[in-house]
């Protein structure tokens, strides 16, 4: 998943606690303007977690904030931009790369990418970083 802003403590708690309760492994990466949530697990818990992230957590209740903590304004409508969450990729992998679920905060995107490359998952970071909210019409999956 790619999330617009993952600085809200209640949202971080829901993301982390539900991943742990569903016995999913993975991490939530926060590096400046790029926030990714990566989970691995069985079919049923993953499906429930996708439902949680896309429907049960009300992402649009929060306004997007920039690095200085100021509200980001939409240039077209001159209104505050709302937070969002999008499923970027879903598919099967042969082996899991994570033990447990952790929140990881990085100073720069380069450090976050290095963390993912060390796990052999640099392509996840690249895919998430390139994704722009509203650009994709459908979720990329390994069946296509």
Short mmCIF file of N, CA and C in Angstrom, two decimals:
data_model
loop_
_atom_site.label_atom_id
_atom_site.label_comp_id
_atom_site.label_asym_id
_atom_site.label_seq_id
_atom_site.Cartn_x
_atom_site.Cartn_y
_atom_site.Cartn_z
N UNK A 1 0.84 -1.17 0.00
CA UNK A 1 0.00 0.00 0.00
C UNK A 1 0.88 1.23 0.00
N UNK A 2 0.38 2.28 -0.60
CA UNK A 2 1.03 3.58 -0.46
C UNK A 2 0.02 4.49 0.23
N UNK A 3 0.51 5.21 1.23
CA UNK A 3 -0.34 6.07 2.04
C UNK A 3 0.15 7.50 1.87
N UNK A 4 -0.78 8.43 1.77
CA UNK A 4 -0.41 9.83 1.62
C UNK A 4 0.38 10.34 2.81
N UNK A 5 -0.11 10.10 4.03
CA UNK A 5 0.56 10.56 5.24
C UNK A 5 0.32 9.55 6.35
N UNK A 6 1.39 9.05 6.93
CA UNK A 6 1.28 8.04 7.99
C UNK A 6 1.82 8.59 9.31
N UNK A 7 1.68 9.89 9.52
CA UNK A 7 2.19 10.49 10.76
C UNK A 7 1.16 10.46 11.89
N UNK A 8 -0.09 10.22 11.58
CA UNK A 8 -1.14 10.17 12.60
C UNK A 8 -0.96 8.95 13.50
N UNK A 9 -0.84 9.18 14.81
CA UNK A 9 -0.62 8.07 15.75
C UNK A 9 -1.77 7.05 15.74
N UNK A 10 -3.03 7.49 15.70
CA UNK A 10 -4.10 6.47 15.65
C UNK A 10 -4.05 5.61 14.39
N UNK A 11 -3.68 6.21 13.26
CA UNK A 11 -3.60 5.44 12.00
C UNK A 11 -2.43 4.45 12.07
N UNK A 12 -1.28 4.90 12.60
CA UNK A 12 -0.14 4.00 12.75
C UNK A 12 -0.49 2.83 13.66
N UNK A 13 -1.21 3.12 14.73
CA UNK A 13 -1.61 2.08 15.67
C UNK A 13 -2.50 1.05 14.98
N UNK A 14 -3.48 1.51 14.21
CA UNK A 14 -4.39 0.59 13.50
C UNK A 14 -3.64 -0.26 12.50
N UNK A 15 -2.75 0.36 11.74
CA UNK A 15 -1.97 -0.37 10.72
C UNK A 15 -1.12 -1.45 11.38
N UNK A 16 -0.42 -1.11 12.43
CA UNK A 16 0.49 -2.04 13.09
C UNK A 16 -0.25 -3.11 13.89
N UNK A 17 -1.21 -2.70 14.71
CA UNK A 17 -1.92 -3.65 15.57
C UNK A 17 -2.70 -4.67 14.76
N UNK A 18 -3.39 -4.23 13.72
CA UNK A 18 -4.17 -5.17 12.92
C UNK A 18 -3.27 -6.13 12.15
N UNK A 19 -2.13 -5.67 11.68
CA UNK A 19 -1.20 -6.58 11.00
C UNK A 19 -0.73 -7.66 11.98
N UNK A 20 -0.44 -7.26 13.21
CA UNK A 20 -0.01 -8.22 14.23
C UNK A 20 -1.14 -9.18 14.59
N UNK A 21 -2.36 -8.66 14.74
CA UNK A 21 -3.50 -9.50 15.10
C UNK A 21 -3.84 -10.50 14.00
N UNK A 22 -3.67 -10.10 12.75
CA UNK A 22 -3.93 -11.01 11.63
C UNK A 22 -2.73 -11.93 11.37
N UNK A 23 -1.68 -11.81 12.19
CA UNK A 23 -0.47 -12.62 12.07
C UNK A 23 0.22 -12.41 10.71
N UNK A 24 0.22 -11.17 10.26
CA UNK A 24 0.91 -10.80 9.03
C UNK A 24 2.31 -10.30 9.39
N UNK A 25 3.23 -10.48 8.48
CA UNK A 25 4.58 -9.95 8.67
C UNK A 25 4.78 -8.81 7.67
N UNK A 26 5.75 -7.97 7.95
CA UNK A 26 6.02 -6.87 7.03
C UNK A 26 6.48 -5.64 7.76
N UNK A 27 6.26 -4.48 7.14
CA UNK A 27 6.69 -3.23 7.76
C UNK A 27 5.92 -2.06 7.17
N UNK A 28 5.91 -0.98 7.92
CA UNK A 28 5.40 0.30 7.43
C UNK A 28 6.61 1.21 7.35
N UNK A 29 6.92 1.66 6.15
CA UNK A 29 8.09 2.50 5.92
C UNK A 29 7.66 3.95 5.78
N UNK A 30 8.27 4.81 6.57
CA UNK A 30 7.98 6.24 6.52
C UNK A 30 9.27 6.97 6.20
N UNK A 31 9.32 7.59 5.05
CA UNK A 31 10.52 8.32 4.62
C UNK A 31 10.08 9.59 3.90
N UNK A 32 9.93 10.66 4.64
CA UNK A 32 9.51 11.93 4.03
C UNK A 32 8.11 11.83 3.47
N UNK A 33 7.97 12.08 2.18
CA UNK A 33 6.65 12.07 1.52
C UNK A 33 6.26 10.69 1.03
N UNK A 34 7.13 9.70 1.14
CA UNK A 34 6.82 8.35 0.69
C UNK A 34 6.55 7.47 1.90
N UNK A 35 5.34 6.94 1.98
CA UNK A 35 4.92 6.07 3.07
C UNK A 35 4.37 4.78 2.47
N UNK A 36 5.03 3.66 2.75
CA UNK A 36 4.60 2.38 2.21
C UNK A 36 4.28 1.42 3.35
N UNK A 37 3.26 0.60 3.15
CA UNK A 37 2.93 -0.48 4.08
C UNK A 37 3.03 -1.77 3.27
N UNK A 38 3.90 -2.68 3.73
CA UNK A 38 4.13 -3.95 3.04
C UNK A 38 3.77 -5.06 4.00
N UNK A 39 2.87 -5.95 3.59
CA UNK A 39 2.50 -7.08 4.43
C UNK A 39 2.61 -8.37 3.66
N UNK A 40 2.93 -9.44 4.39
CA UNK A 40 3.01 -10.79 3.84
C UNK A 40 2.19 -11.69 4.75
N UNK A 41 1.50 -12.65 4.15
CA UNK A 41 0.73 -13.58 4.96
C UNK A 41 -0.18 -14.43 4.10
N UNK A 42 -1.05 -15.16 4.77
CA UNK A 42 -1.97 -16.05 4.09
C UNK A 42 -3.06 -15.29 3.35
N UNK A 43 -3.81 -16.02 2.54
CA UNK A 43 -4.83 -15.42 1.69
C UNK A 43 -5.94 -14.73 2.50
N UNK A 44 -6.51 -15.43 3.47
CA UNK A 44 -7.63 -14.87 4.23
C UNK A 44 -7.23 -13.67 5.08
N UNK A 45 -6.14 -13.75 5.88
CA UNK A 45 -5.77 -12.56 6.65
C UNK A 45 -5.36 -11.38 5.77
N UNK A 46 -4.73 -11.66 4.64
CA UNK A 46 -4.35 -10.59 3.73
C UNK A 46 -5.58 -9.91 3.15
N UNK A 47 -6.58 -10.69 2.79
CA UNK A 47 -7.82 -10.13 2.27
C UNK A 47 -8.50 -9.25 3.32
N UNK A 48 -8.49 -9.69 4.58
CA UNK A 48 -9.08 -8.89 5.66
C UNK A 48 -8.30 -7.60 5.87
N UNK A 49 -6.98 -7.67 5.75
CA UNK A 49 -6.14 -6.49 5.94
C UNK A 49 -6.35 -5.49 4.81
N UNK A 50 -6.51 -5.98 3.59
CA UNK A 50 -6.80 -5.09 2.46
C UNK A 50 -8.11 -4.36 2.71
N UNK A 51 -9.12 -5.09 3.20
CA UNK A 51 -10.41 -4.47 3.51
C UNK A 51 -10.25 -3.40 4.60
N UNK A 52 -9.45 -3.71 5.60
CA UNK A 52 -9.18 -2.74 6.67
C UNK A 52 -8.55 -1.47 6.10
N UNK A 53 -7.50 -1.64 5.31
CA UNK A 53 -6.76 -0.49 4.80
C UNK A 53 -7.58 0.36 3.83
N UNK A 54 -8.42 -0.29 3.03
CA UNK A 54 -9.15 0.45 2.01
C UNK A 54 -10.54 0.92 2.44
N UNK A 55 -11.14 0.26 3.42
CA UNK A 55 -12.51 0.61 3.78
C UNK A 55 -12.70 1.02 5.24
N UNK A 56 -12.12 0.27 6.16
CA UNK A 56 -12.40 0.52 7.57
C UNK A 56 -11.63 1.69 8.15
N UNK A 57 -10.40 1.89 7.74
CA UNK A 57 -9.65 3.06 8.21
C UNK A 57 -10.08 4.25 7.35
N UNK A 58 -10.52 5.30 8.00
CA UNK A 58 -11.01 6.50 7.31
C UNK A 58 -9.84 7.45 7.06
N UNK A 59 -9.10 7.19 5.99
CA UNK A 59 -7.91 7.98 5.68
C UNK A 59 -8.26 9.42 5.37
N UNK A 60 -9.41 9.65 4.72
CA UNK A 60 -9.74 11.00 4.27
C UNK A 60 -10.21 11.92 5.40
N UNK A 61 -10.25 11.43 6.65
CA UNK A 61 -10.57 12.31 7.77
C UNK A 61 -9.43 13.29 8.04
N UNK A 62 -8.22 12.92 7.66
CA UNK A 62 -7.04 13.74 7.94
C UNK A 62 -6.65 14.55 6.72
N UNK A 63 -6.11 15.75 7.00
CA UNK A 63 -5.57 16.56 5.92
C UNK A 63 -4.09 16.21 5.75
N UNK A 64 -3.62 16.28 4.52
CA UNK A 64 -2.20 16.02 4.25
C UNK A 64 -1.36 17.18 4.77
N UNK A 65 -0.24 16.84 5.39
CA UNK A 65 0.68 17.85 5.91
C UNK A 65 2.01 17.74 5.18
N UNK A 66 2.66 18.88 4.97
CA UNK A 66 3.99 18.84 4.35
C UNK A 66 5.03 18.59 5.43
N UNK A 67 6.31 18.62 5.06
CA UNK A 67 7.39 18.32 6.00
C UNK A 67 7.46 19.34 7.14
N UNK A 68 6.98 20.55 6.90
CA UNK A 68 7.01 21.59 7.93
C UNK A 68 5.78 21.53 8.84
N UNK A 69 4.83 20.63 8.54
CA UNK A 69 3.64 20.50 9.36
C UNK A 69 2.48 21.38 8.92
N UNK A 70 2.61 22.02 7.76
CA UNK A 70 1.54 22.88 7.25
C UNK A 70 0.63 22.07 6.34
N UNK A 71 -0.64 22.45 6.28
CA UNK A 71 -1.63 21.76 5.46
C UNK A 71 -1.32 21.98 3.98
N UNK A 72 -1.33 20.89 3.19
CA UNK A 72 -1.09 20.97 1.76
C UNK A 72 -2.41 21.35 1.07
N UNK A 73 -2.35 22.36 0.23
CA UNK A 73 -3.54 22.84 -0.46
C UNK A 73 -3.55 22.35 -1.91
N UNK A 74 -4.75 21.98 -2.40
CA UNK A 74 -4.92 21.57 -3.80
C UNK A 74 -4.91 22.83 -4.66
N UNK A 75 -4.07 22.84 -5.69
CA UNK A 75 -3.94 24.03 -6.54
C UNK A 75 -5.20 24.30 -7.35
N UNK A 76 -5.92 23.24 -7.76
CA UNK A 76 -7.11 23.41 -8.59
C UNK A 76 -8.31 23.93 -7.80
N UNK A 77 -8.58 23.32 -6.65
CA UNK A 77 -9.80 23.66 -5.90
C UNK A 77 -9.53 24.60 -4.73
N UNK A 78 -8.27 24.86 -4.41
CA UNK A 78 -7.88 25.73 -3.30
C UNK A 78 -8.44 25.23 -1.96
N UNK A 79 -8.59 23.90 -1.85
CA UNK A 79 -9.02 23.28 -0.60
C UNK A 79 -7.89 22.39 -0.09
N UNK A 80 -7.98 22.02 1.17
CA UNK A 80 -6.95 21.17 1.76
C UNK A 80 -7.00 19.77 1.12
N UNK A 81 -5.84 19.22 0.81
CA UNK A 81 -5.76 17.86 0.27
C UNK A 81 -6.05 16.86 1.39
N UNK A 82 -6.79 15.82 1.06
CA UNK A 82 -7.15 14.80 2.05
C UNK A 82 -6.16 13.64 1.97
N UNK A 83 -6.01 12.95 3.09
CA UNK A 83 -5.15 11.78 3.14
C UNK A 83 -5.77 10.64 2.33
N UNK A 84 -4.97 9.67 1.93
CA UNK A 84 -5.45 8.58 1.09
C UNK A 84 -4.59 7.34 1.31
N UNK A 85 -5.10 6.20 0.86
CA UNK A 85 -4.38 4.94 0.90
C UNK A 85 -4.73 4.17 -0.37
N UNK A 86 -3.73 3.65 -1.05
CA UNK A 86 -3.97 2.92 -2.30
C UNK A 86 -3.19 1.61 -2.31
N UNK A 87 -3.84 0.57 -2.78
CA UNK A 87 -3.19 -0.73 -2.96
C UNK A 87 -2.40 -0.66 -4.26
N UNK A 88 -1.09 -0.77 -4.16
CA UNK A 88 -0.21 -0.62 -5.31
C UNK A 88 0.03 -1.95 -6.00
N UNK A 89 0.27 -3.00 -5.20
CA UNK A 89 0.55 -4.32 -5.78
C UNK A 89 0.06 -5.39 -4.83
N UNK A 90 -0.46 -6.47 -5.41
CA UNK A 90 -0.90 -7.62 -4.63
C UNK A 90 -0.55 -8.87 -5.42
N UNK A 91 0.03 -9.85 -4.74
CA UNK A 91 0.38 -11.07 -5.42
C UNK A 91 1.04 -12.06 -4.48
N UNK A 92 1.45 -13.19 -5.03
CA UNK A 92 2.07 -14.25 -4.24
C UNK A 92 3.58 -14.19 -4.38
N UNK A 93 4.27 -14.46 -3.27
CA UNK A 93 5.73 -14.56 -3.27
C UNK A 93 6.10 -15.93 -2.73
N UNK A 94 7.25 -16.43 -3.14
CA UNK A 94 7.63 -17.79 -2.74
C UNK A 94 8.03 -17.88 -1.27
N UNK A 95 8.76 -16.90 -0.77
CA UNK A 95 9.18 -16.92 0.63
C UNK A 95 8.99 -15.55 1.25
N UNK A 96 8.67 -15.53 2.54
CA UNK A 96 8.52 -14.27 3.26
C UNK A 96 9.88 -13.68 3.61
N UNK A 97 9.97 -12.38 3.65
CA UNK A 97 11.23 -11.71 3.93
C UNK A 97 11.26 -11.03 5.29
N UNK A 98 10.13 -11.04 6.01
CA UNK A 98 10.04 -10.32 7.26
C UNK A 98 9.73 -11.26 8.42
N UNK A 99 10.11 -10.84 9.62
CA UNK A 99 9.75 -11.53 10.85
C UNK A 99 8.98 -10.52 11.67
N UNK A 100 7.69 -10.74 11.86
CA UNK A 100 6.87 -9.79 12.60
C UNK A 100 6.54 -8.57 11.76
N UNK A 101 5.88 -7.60 12.39
CA UNK A 101 5.52 -6.35 11.71
C UNK A 101 6.12 -5.20 12.50
N UNK A 102 6.80 -4.30 11.79
CA UNK A 102 7.46 -3.17 12.45
C UNK A 102 7.19 -1.87 11.71
N UNK A 103 7.14 -0.79 12.46
CA UNK A 103 7.10 0.55 11.89
C UNK A 103 8.54 1.02 11.76
N UNK A 104 8.93 1.45 10.57
CA UNK A 104 10.30 1.89 10.31
C UNK A 104 10.26 3.32 9.81
N UNK A 105 10.97 4.22 10.49
CA UNK A 105 11.06 5.61 10.05
C UNK A 105 12.48 5.90 9.60
N UNK A 106 12.61 6.52 8.43
CA UNK A 106 13.91 6.83 7.85
C UNK A 106 14.02 8.32 7.58
N UNK A 107 15.24 8.85 7.67
CA UNK A 107 15.47 10.27 7.41
C UNK A 107 15.29 10.60 5.93
N UNK A 108 15.73 9.69 5.06
CA UNK A 108 15.66 9.94 3.62
C UNK A 108 15.09 8.72 2.90
N UNK A 109 14.62 8.96 1.70
CA UNK A 109 14.11 7.87 0.87
C UNK A 109 15.24 6.92 0.48
N UNK A 110 16.45 7.43 0.33
CA UNK A 110 17.59 6.58 -0.04
C UNK A 110 17.88 5.55 1.05
N UNK A 111 17.76 5.94 2.32
CA UNK A 111 17.98 5.00 3.42
C UNK A 111 16.88 3.94 3.46
N UNK A 112 15.65 4.35 3.18
CA UNK A 112 14.55 3.40 3.15
C UNK A 112 14.74 2.41 2.01
N UNK A 113 15.15 2.90 0.86
CA UNK A 113 15.40 2.00 -0.28
C UNK A 113 16.54 1.03 0.03
N UNK A 114 17.57 1.52 0.69
CA UNK A 114 18.70 0.66 1.07
C UNK A 114 18.23 -0.46 2.01
N UNK A 115 17.35 -0.13 2.94
CA UNK A 115 16.77 -1.13 3.84
C UNK A 115 16.04 -2.22 3.05
N UNK A 116 15.26 -1.79 2.05
CA UNK A 116 14.52 -2.75 1.23
C UNK A 116 15.45 -3.56 0.33
N UNK A 117 16.47 -2.94 -0.22
CA UNK A 117 17.44 -3.65 -1.07
C UNK A 117 18.15 -4.72 -0.25
N UNK A 118 18.50 -4.42 1.00
CA UNK A 118 19.15 -5.40 1.87
C UNK A 118 18.28 -6.64 2.08
N UNK A 119 16.96 -6.47 2.04
CA UNK A 119 16.04 -7.59 2.17
C UNK A 119 15.74 -8.24 0.82
N UNK A 120 16.28 -7.69 -0.26
CA UNK A 120 16.03 -8.22 -1.60
C UNK A 120 14.71 -7.74 -2.17
N UNK A 121 14.19 -6.62 -1.64
CA UNK A 121 12.88 -6.11 -2.06
C UNK A 121 12.94 -4.67 -2.56
N UNK A 122 14.04 -4.30 -3.16
CA UNK A 122 14.19 -2.95 -3.67
C UNK A 122 13.13 -2.59 -4.70
N UNK A 123 12.66 -3.59 -5.44
CA UNK A 123 11.64 -3.34 -6.46
C UNK A 123 10.31 -2.91 -5.82
N UNK A 124 10.01 -3.34 -4.59
CA UNK A 124 8.80 -2.87 -3.89
C UNK A 124 8.89 -1.37 -3.64
N UNK A 125 10.05 -0.94 -3.18
CA UNK A 125 10.24 0.49 -2.92
C UNK A 125 10.12 1.30 -4.20
N UNK A 126 10.76 0.81 -5.27
CA UNK A 126 10.70 1.52 -6.55
C UNK A 126 9.27 1.64 -7.05
N UNK A 127 8.51 0.55 -6.96
CA UNK A 127 7.13 0.55 -7.40
C UNK A 127 6.28 1.52 -6.59
N UNK A 128 6.46 1.49 -5.28
CA UNK A 128 5.70 2.39 -4.42
C UNK A 128 6.07 3.85 -4.61
N UNK A 129 7.35 4.11 -4.82
CA UNK A 129 7.80 5.48 -4.99
C UNK A 129 7.29 6.08 -6.30
N UNK A 130 7.19 5.26 -7.35
CA UNK A 130 6.73 5.75 -8.65
C UNK A 130 5.21 5.95 -8.69
N UNK A 131 4.48 5.24 -7.82
CA UNK A 131 3.02 5.33 -7.83
C UNK A 131 2.57 6.71 -7.40
N UNK A 132 1.72 7.32 -8.18
CA UNK A 132 1.11 8.61 -7.84
C UNK A 132 -0.37 8.39 -7.62
N UNK A 133 -0.89 8.93 -6.55
CA UNK A 133 -2.30 8.75 -6.21
C UNK A 133 -3.20 9.22 -7.36
N UNK A 134 -4.10 8.33 -7.79
CA UNK A 134 -5.04 8.66 -8.84
C UNK A 134 -4.57 8.33 -10.24
N UNK A 135 -3.29 7.95 -10.41
CA UNK A 135 -2.78 7.65 -11.74
C UNK A 135 -3.20 6.28 -12.24
N UNK A 136 -3.14 5.28 -11.38
CA UNK A 136 -3.41 3.90 -11.81
C UNK A 136 -4.90 3.63 -11.81
N UNK A 137 -5.36 2.92 -12.81
CA UNK A 137 -6.77 2.55 -12.90
C UNK A 137 -7.06 1.24 -12.20
N UNK A 138 -6.06 0.38 -12.05
CA UNK A 138 -6.27 -0.90 -11.40
C UNK A 138 -4.99 -1.32 -10.66
N UNK A 139 -5.15 -2.26 -9.78
CA UNK A 139 -4.03 -2.76 -8.99
C UNK A 139 -3.17 -3.67 -9.87
N UNK A 140 -1.87 -3.50 -9.77
CA UNK A 140 -0.96 -4.39 -10.47
C UNK A 140 -0.92 -5.71 -9.69
N UNK A 141 -1.00 -6.81 -10.40
CA UNK A 141 -0.92 -8.10 -9.73
C UNK A 141 -0.01 -9.02 -10.54
N UNK A 142 0.39 -10.10 -9.92
CA UNK A 142 1.30 -11.01 -10.61
C UNK A 142 0.59 -11.89 -11.62
N UNK A 143 -0.74 -11.80 -11.72
CA UNK A 143 -1.46 -12.59 -12.69
C UNK A 143 -1.50 -11.93 -14.07
N UNK A 144 -1.11 -10.66 -14.15
CA UNK A 144 -1.16 -9.94 -15.44
C UNK A 144 0.13 -10.06 -16.19
#
